[in-house]
Amino acid sequence: MTVGIVGLGLIGGSLAKAYKAAGHTVLGLDNDESIQEFAMVSGACDGKLDNEALKSCDLVLLALYPKAAIAFLQASARFINPKATVIDCCGTKKNICMAGEESAKQYGFTFVGGHPMAGLEQSGFKHSDAALFNGAVMIIVPPAERVDDIAFLDGVKTLLAPCGFGKVTVSTAEEHDKIIAFTSQMPHLVSNAFIKSPIVSGHKGYSAGSYKDLTRVAWLNEEMWTELFMENEEYLLNELDRFITSLREYRTAIMSGSPGKLQDLLYEGKLLKEQVDRRNPS
């Protein structure tokens, strides 16, 4: 099949390499022409994706930030092959799914929301890898009327097969954004805030795995995460408020000299982690 990929950063570049390695024709588009040219020279892409080429694509993958993905659809949806499937890879789903489904109804193609749960601290095409998605989870948000359509969902899974995802999770846009605020956005926010302690400059020789685990995602793409945080304001603020409330409980126990209360809080957290891990083994 012919696959069009819009955005050739870490995610888009990795998608291009995965589909190319599987023997498909890959056409790429990036707002940085030098990246677009390099993707072709390196063999990740067979050619440029323009409005004319969109007409020949069986699958179009939007590896852009949400606002840019919506802008692309507004400008180019009319050129997309009516028989094609369009899947976005944005980190929030509400706005892009609304825009994508509206465009799909107007121009006849199929739109499916998507979010590959894979990435690196480093961004850009130079870090892209055909194996990036191997074993990872892909969340898809089909149109409401297709959520229970097994044949349709199997077709989407077949389209995504060259990426090597280990699991495909079906969700609604609302459920996705609510849960992702906790599982993805909060860890990045907490990590980024934690690293701002003045002690950090002298941590060498005093830190081990816990420090590395907690601060790994502090090294983030601030432009992308700002957009994602602001797009998911309601759910992210809910999680942030819960977290602040929990931290105040620990602070109060320490300030009041209450080792029993502090131990209870720590035990509650440990017990909950054990219960969650038993229900959801890795």
CSV table of C-alpha atoms in Angstrom, one decimal:
chain,number,residue,atom,x,y,z
A,1,MET,CA,0.0,0.0,0.0
A,2,THR,CA,1.0,3.6,-0.3
A,3,VAL,CA,1.4,5.4,3.1
A,4,GLY,CA,1.5,9.1,3.5
A,5,ILE,CA,3.2,10.5,6.6
A,6,VAL,CA,2.8,14.1,7.7
A,7,GLY,CA,5.5,15.2,10.1
A,8,LEU,CA,8.9,13.5,10.1
A,9,GLY,CA,10.0,13.9,13.7
A,10,LEU,CA,10.7,11.0,16.1
A,11,ILE,CA,7.2,9.5,15.7
A,12,GLY,CA,6.7,10.2,12.0
A,13,GLY,CA,10.2,9.2,11.1
A,14,SER,CA,9.9,6.0,13.0
A,15,LEU,CA,6.5,5.3,11.3
A,16,ALA,CA,8.1,5.9,7.9
A,17,LYS,CA,11.0,3.5,8.6
A,18,ALA,CA,8.6,0.8,9.9
A,19,TYR,CA,6.3,0.9,6.9
A,20,LYS,CA,9.3,1.1,4.5
A,21,ALA,CA,10.9,-1.9,6.1
A,22,ALA,CA,7.7,-3.8,5.7
A,23,GLY,CA,7.8,-3.2,1.9
A,24,HIS,CA,5.3,-0.4,1.5
A,25,THR,CA,5.6,2.8,-0.5
A,26,VAL,CA,6.1,5.7,1.9
A,27,LEU,CA,5.6,9.4,1.0
A,28,GLY,CA,6.6,12.0,3.6
A,29,LEU,CA,5.9,15.7,4.3
A,30,ASP,CA,7.7,17.9,6.8
A,31,ASN,CA,7.7,21.7,7.2
A,32,ASP,CA,11.5,21.5,7.3
A,33,GLU,CA,12.4,20.7,3.7
A,34,SER,CA,15.9,19.6,4.7
A,35,ILE,CA,14.4,16.9,6.9
A,36,GLN,CA,12.1,15.9,4.1
A,37,GLU,CA,15.0,15.6,1.7
A,38,PHE,CA,17.1,13.6,4.2
A,39,ALA,CA,14.3,11.2,4.8
A,40,MET,CA,14.3,10.4,1.1
A,41,VAL,CA,18.1,10.2,0.8
A,42,SER,CA,18.2,7.9,3.8
A,43,GLY,CA,15.6,5.6,2.2
A,44,ALA,CA,12.9,6.1,4.8
A,45,CYS,CA,10.7,7.8,2.3
A,46,ASP,CA,10.2,7.1,-1.4
A,47,GLY,CA,9.0,10.6,-2.3
A,48,LYS,CA,7.3,13.8,-1.2
A,49,LEU,CA,3.8,13.9,0.0
A,50,ASP,CA,1.9,16.8,-1.6
A,51,ASN,CA,-1.8,17.4,-2.3
A,52,GLU,CA,-1.6,15.5,-5.6
A,53,ALA,CA,0.2,12.5,-3.9
A,54,LEU,CA,-2.5,12.4,-1.2
A,55,LYS,CA,-4.9,11.2,-3.8
A,56,SER,CA,-2.9,7.9,-4.2
A,57,CYS,CA,-2.5,7.1,-0.5
A,58,ASP,CA,-4.3,4.2,1.1
A,59,LEU,CA,-3.2,5.3,4.6
A,60,VAL,CA,-2.3,8.8,5.9
A,61,LEU,CA,-0.6,9.1,9.3
A,62,LEU,CA,-0.6,12.6,11.0
A,63,ALA,CA,2.5,12.7,13.2
A,64,LEU,CA,2.0,16.3,14.3
A,65,TYR,CA,1.0,18.4,17.3
A,66,PRO,CA,-2.8,18.6,17.7
A,67,LYS,CA,-3.2,22.2,16.3
A,68,ALA,CA,-0.9,21.4,13.4
A,69,ALA,CA,-2.8,18.2,12.6
A,70,ILE,CA,-6.1,20.1,12.6
A,71,ALA,CA,-4.6,22.8,10.4
A,72,PHE,CA,-3.4,20.1,7.9
A,73,LEU,CA,-6.9,18.6,7.7
A,74,GLN,CA,-8.4,22.0,7.1
A,75,ALA,CA,-6.0,22.7,4.3
A,76,SER,CA,-5.7,19.3,2.6
A,77,ALA,CA,-8.6,17.1,3.6
A,78,ARG,CA,-10.3,17.6,0.2
A,79,PHE,CA,-7.3,16.0,-1.5
A,80,ILE,CA,-7.4,12.8,0.5
A,81,ASN,CA,-8.4,9.6,-1.3
A,82,PRO,CA,-12.0,8.9,-0.2
A,83,LYS,CA,-11.0,5.2,0.2
A,84,ALA,CA,-8.1,6.1,2.5
A,85,THR,CA,-7.9,5.8,6.3
A,86,VAL,CA,-6.4,8.7,8.2
A,87,ILE,CA,-4.9,8.1,11.6
A,88,ASP,CA,-3.5,10.8,13.8
A,89,CYS,CA,-0.8,10.3,16.4
A,90,CYS,CA,-1.5,13.2,18.7
A,91,GLY,CA,-1.2,13.0,22.5
A,92,THR,CA,-4.7,14.4,23.1
A,93,LYS,CA,-7.7,13.2,21.3
A,94,LYS,CA,-10.8,15.4,21.9
A,95,ASN,CA,-10.1,18.3,19.4
A,96,ILE,CA,-8.3,16.3,16.7
A,97,CYS,CA,-11.0,13.6,16.7
A,98,MET,CA,-13.7,16.1,16.4
A,99,ALA,CA,-11.9,17.8,13.5
A,100,GLY,CA,-10.9,14.6,11.8
A,101,GLU,CA,-14.4,13.1,11.9
A,102,GLU,CA,-15.9,16.3,10.6
A,103,SER,CA,-13.5,16.2,7.7
A,104,ALA,CA,-14.1,12.5,7.1
A,105,LYS,CA,-17.9,13.0,6.8
A,106,GLN,CA,-17.4,15.9,4.4
A,107,TYR,CA,-14.8,14.2,2.1
A,108,GLY,CA,-15.6,10.5,2.4
A,109,PHE,CA,-12.4,9.1,3.9
A,110,THR,CA,-12.2,7.2,7.2
A,111,PHE,CA,-10.7,8.9,10.3
A,112,VAL,CA,-9.5,7.1,13.4
A,113,GLY,CA,-7.9,8.8,16.3
A,114,GLY,CA,-4.6,7.3,17.5
A,115,HIS,CA,-1.9,7.6,20.1
A,116,PRO,CA,1.2,5.4,20.0
A,117,MET,CA,2.5,4.9,23.5
A,118,ALA,CA,6.1,5.0,22.7
A,119,GLY,CA,8.8,7.7,22.6
A,120,LEU,CA,12.3,8.8,23.7
A,121,GLU,CA,13.6,11.8,25.6
A,122,GLN,CA,15.2,12.9,22.3
A,123,SER,CA,13.1,14.2,19.5
A,124,GLY,CA,13.6,14.6,15.8
A,125,PHE,CA,14.0,12.4,12.7
A,126,LYS,CA,17.7,11.6,13.6
A,127,HIS,CA,16.5,9.6,16.6
A,128,SER,CA,13.7,7.8,14.7
A,129,ASP,CA,13.8,4.0,14.6
A,130,ALA,CA,11.8,1.4,12.7
A,131,ALA,CA,11.6,-0.6,15.9
A,132,LEU,CA,10.4,2.2,18.2
A,133,PHE,CA,6.9,0.8,18.4
A,134,ASN,CA,7.8,-2.9,18.8
A,135,GLY,CA,5.7,-4.3,21.7
A,136,ALA,CA,4.2,-0.9,22.6
A,137,VAL,CA,0.6,0.0,23.1
A,138,MET,CA,-1.4,1.8,20.4
A,139,ILE,CA,-4.5,3.5,21.5
A,140,ILE,CA,-7.2,4.0,18.8
A,141,VAL,CA,-10.3,6.1,19.0
A,142,PRO,CA,-12.7,5.0,16.2
A,143,PRO,CA,-15.8,6.9,15.3
A,144,ALA,CA,-18.6,6.3,17.9
A,145,GLU,CA,-20.6,4.2,15.4
A,146,ARG,CA,-17.7,1.9,14.8
A,147,VAL,CA,-16.5,1.2,18.4
A,148,ASP,CA,-18.2,-2.3,18.4
A,149,ASP,CA,-17.5,-3.1,14.7
A,150,ILE,CA,-15.1,-6.0,15.0
A,151,ALA,CA,-14.4,-6.1,11.3
A,152,PHE,CA,-13.6,-2.4,11.2
A,153,LEU,CA,-11.3,-2.6,14.2
A,154,ASP,CA,-9.5,-5.6,12.7
A,155,GLY,CA,-9.0,-3.6,9.5
A,156,VAL,CA,-7.4,-0.8,11.5
A,157,LYS,CA,-5.1,-3.3,13.3
A,158,THR,CA,-4.1,-4.7,9.9
A,159,LEU,CA,-3.2,-1.2,8.7
A,160,LEU,CA,-1.0,-0.7,11.8
A,161,ALA,CA,0.6,-4.1,11.7
A,162,PRO,CA,3.9,-3.0,10.2
A,163,CYS,CA,4.6,-0.9,13.3
A,164,GLY,CA,4.8,-4.0,15.5
A,165,PHE,CA,2.6,-2.8,18.3
A,166,GLY,CA,2.1,-5.3,21.1
A,167,LYS,CA,-1.4,-4.3,21.9
A,168,VAL,CA,-4.1,-2.1,20.5
A,169,THR,CA,-6.5,-0.4,23.0
A,170,VAL,CA,-9.8,0.9,21.9
A,171,SER,CA,-11.0,4.1,23.7
A,172,THR,CA,-13.2,7.1,23.4
A,173,ALA,CA,-11.6,10.6,23.1
A,174,GLU,CA,-12.9,11.6,26.6
A,175,GLU,CA,-11.6,8.4,28.3
A,176,HIS,CA,-8.3,8.7,26.6
A,177,ASP,CA,-7.7,12.3,27.6
A,178,LYS,CA,-8.9,11.6,31.2
A,179,ILE,CA,-6.5,8.6,31.7
A,180,ILE,CA,-3.6,10.0,29.8
A,181,ALA,CA,-3.6,13.0,32.1
A,182,PHE,CA,-2.6,10.6,34.9
A,183,THR,CA,-0.4,8.1,33.1
A,184,SER,CA,1.6,10.4,30.8
A,185,GLN,CA,1.1,14.1,31.5
A,186,MET,CA,1.4,14.1,35.3
A,187,PRO,CA,4.7,12.1,35.3
A,188,HIS,CA,6.2,14.6,32.8
A,189,LEU,CA,4.9,17.6,34.9
A,190,VAL,CA,6.1,16.1,38.2
A,191,SER,CA,9.5,15.1,36.9
A,192,ASN,CA,10.0,18.6,35.4
A,193,ALA,CA,9.1,20.3,38.6
A,194,PHE,CA,11.1,17.9,40.8
A,195,ILE,CA,14.4,18.6,38.9
A,196,LYS,CA,14.2,22.3,39.9
A,197,SER,CA,15.5,21.8,43.4
A,198,PRO,CA,18.7,23.7,44.0
A,199,ILE,CA,20.1,20.5,45.4
A,200,VAL,CA,20.2,19.0,41.9
A,201,SER,CA,23.5,20.5,41.0
A,202,GLY,CA,25.2,18.5,43.8
A,203,HIS,CA,23.4,15.2,43.4
A,204,LYS,CA,26.3,13.3,41.8
A,205,GLY,CA,27.6,10.6,44.1
A,206,TYR,CA,24.3,10.6,46.1
A,207,SER,CA,21.8,9.4,43.6
A,208,ALA,CA,20.8,6.0,42.3
A,209,GLY,CA,17.9,4.4,40.4
A,210,SER,CA,15.1,6.3,42.1
A,211,TYR,CA,16.5,9.7,41.1
A,212,LYS,CA,17.1,8.5,37.5
A,213,ASP,CA,13.6,7.0,37.2
A,214,LEU,CA,11.9,10.1,38.6
A,215,THR,CA,13.8,12.6,36.5
A,216,ARG,CA,14.1,10.8,33.2
A,217,VAL,CA,11.2,12.6,31.5
A,218,ALA,CA,12.1,16.0,32.8
A,219,TRP,CA,14.1,16.2,29.6
A,220,LEU,CA,11.1,16.9,27.4
A,221,ASN,CA,10.0,18.8,24.3
A,222,GLU,CA,8.6,21.9,26.0
A,223,GLU,CA,6.8,23.1,22.9
A,224,MET,CA,4.9,19.9,22.4
A,225,TRP,CA,4.1,19.3,26.1
A,226,THR,CA,2.9,22.8,26.6
A,227,GLU,CA,0.3,22.4,23.8
A,228,LEU,CA,-0.7,19.0,25.2
A,229,PHE,CA,-1.1,20.2,28.8
A,230,MET,CA,-3.2,23.2,27.7
A,231,GLU,CA,-5.4,21.1,25.4
A,232,ASN,CA,-6.1,18.7,28.3
A,233,GLU,CA,-6.5,21.5,31.0
A,234,GLU,CA,-9.5,20.1,32.7
A,235,TYR,CA,-8.3,16.6,33.3
A,236,LEU,CA,-4.7,17.6,34.0
A,237,LEU,CA,-5.8,20.1,36.6
A,238,ASN,CA,-8.0,17.5,38.3
A,239,GLU,CA,-5.0,15.2,38.6
A,240,LEU,CA,-2.7,18.0,39.7
A,241,ASP,CA,-5.1,19.0,42.5
A,242,ARG,CA,-5.3,15.4,43.7
A,243,PHE,CA,-1.6,15.2,43.8
A,244,ILE,CA,-1.1,18.4,45.7
A,245,THR,CA,-3.7,17.3,48.2
A,246,SER,CA,-1.8,14.1,48.8
A,247,LEU,CA,1.5,15.9,49.1
A,248,ARG,CA,0.0,18.1,51.8
A,249,GLU,CA,-1.1,15.1,53.8
A,250,TYR,CA,2.5,13.8,53.8
A,251,ARG,CA,3.8,17.3,54.7
A,252,THR,CA,1.3,17.6,57.6
A,253,ALA,CA,2.3,14.3,59.0
A,254,ILE,CA,6.0,15.2,58.9
A,255,MET,CA,5.5,18.7,60.3
A,256,SER,CA,3.3,17.5,63.2
A,257,GLY,CA,5.8,14.8,64.2
A,258,SER,CA,3.4,12.0,63.5
A,259,PRO,CA,5.4,8.9,62.5
A,260,GLY,CA,2.3,6.8,62.8
A,261,LYS,CA,0.4,8.9,60.3
A,262,LEU,CA,3.3,9.1,57.9
A,263,GLN,CA,3.8,5.3,58.1
A,264,ASP,CA,0.1,4.8,57.4
A,265,LEU,CA,0.3,7.1,54.3
A,266,LEU,CA,3.4,5.3,53.0
A,267,TYR,CA,1.7,1.9,53.6
A,268,GLU,CA,-1.4,3.0,51.7
A,269,GLY,CA,0.7,4.0,48.7
A,270,LYS,CA,2.7,0.7,48.8
A,271,LEU,CA,-0.5,-1.4,49.1
A,272,LEU,CA,-2.2,0.4,46.2
A,273,LYS,CA,0.9,-0.1,44.0
A,274,GLU,CA,0.9,-3.8,44.9
A,275,GLN,CA,-2.8,-4.1,44.1
A,276,VAL,CA,-2.5,-2.3,40.8
A,277,ASP,CA,0.5,-4.4,39.7
A,278,ARG,CA,-1.3,-7.6,40.5
A,279,ARG,CA,-4.3,-6.6,38.4
A,280,ASN,CA,-2.1,-5.3,35.6
A,281,PRO,CA,1.1,-7.4,35.5
A,282,SER,CA,3.7,-6.0,33.0
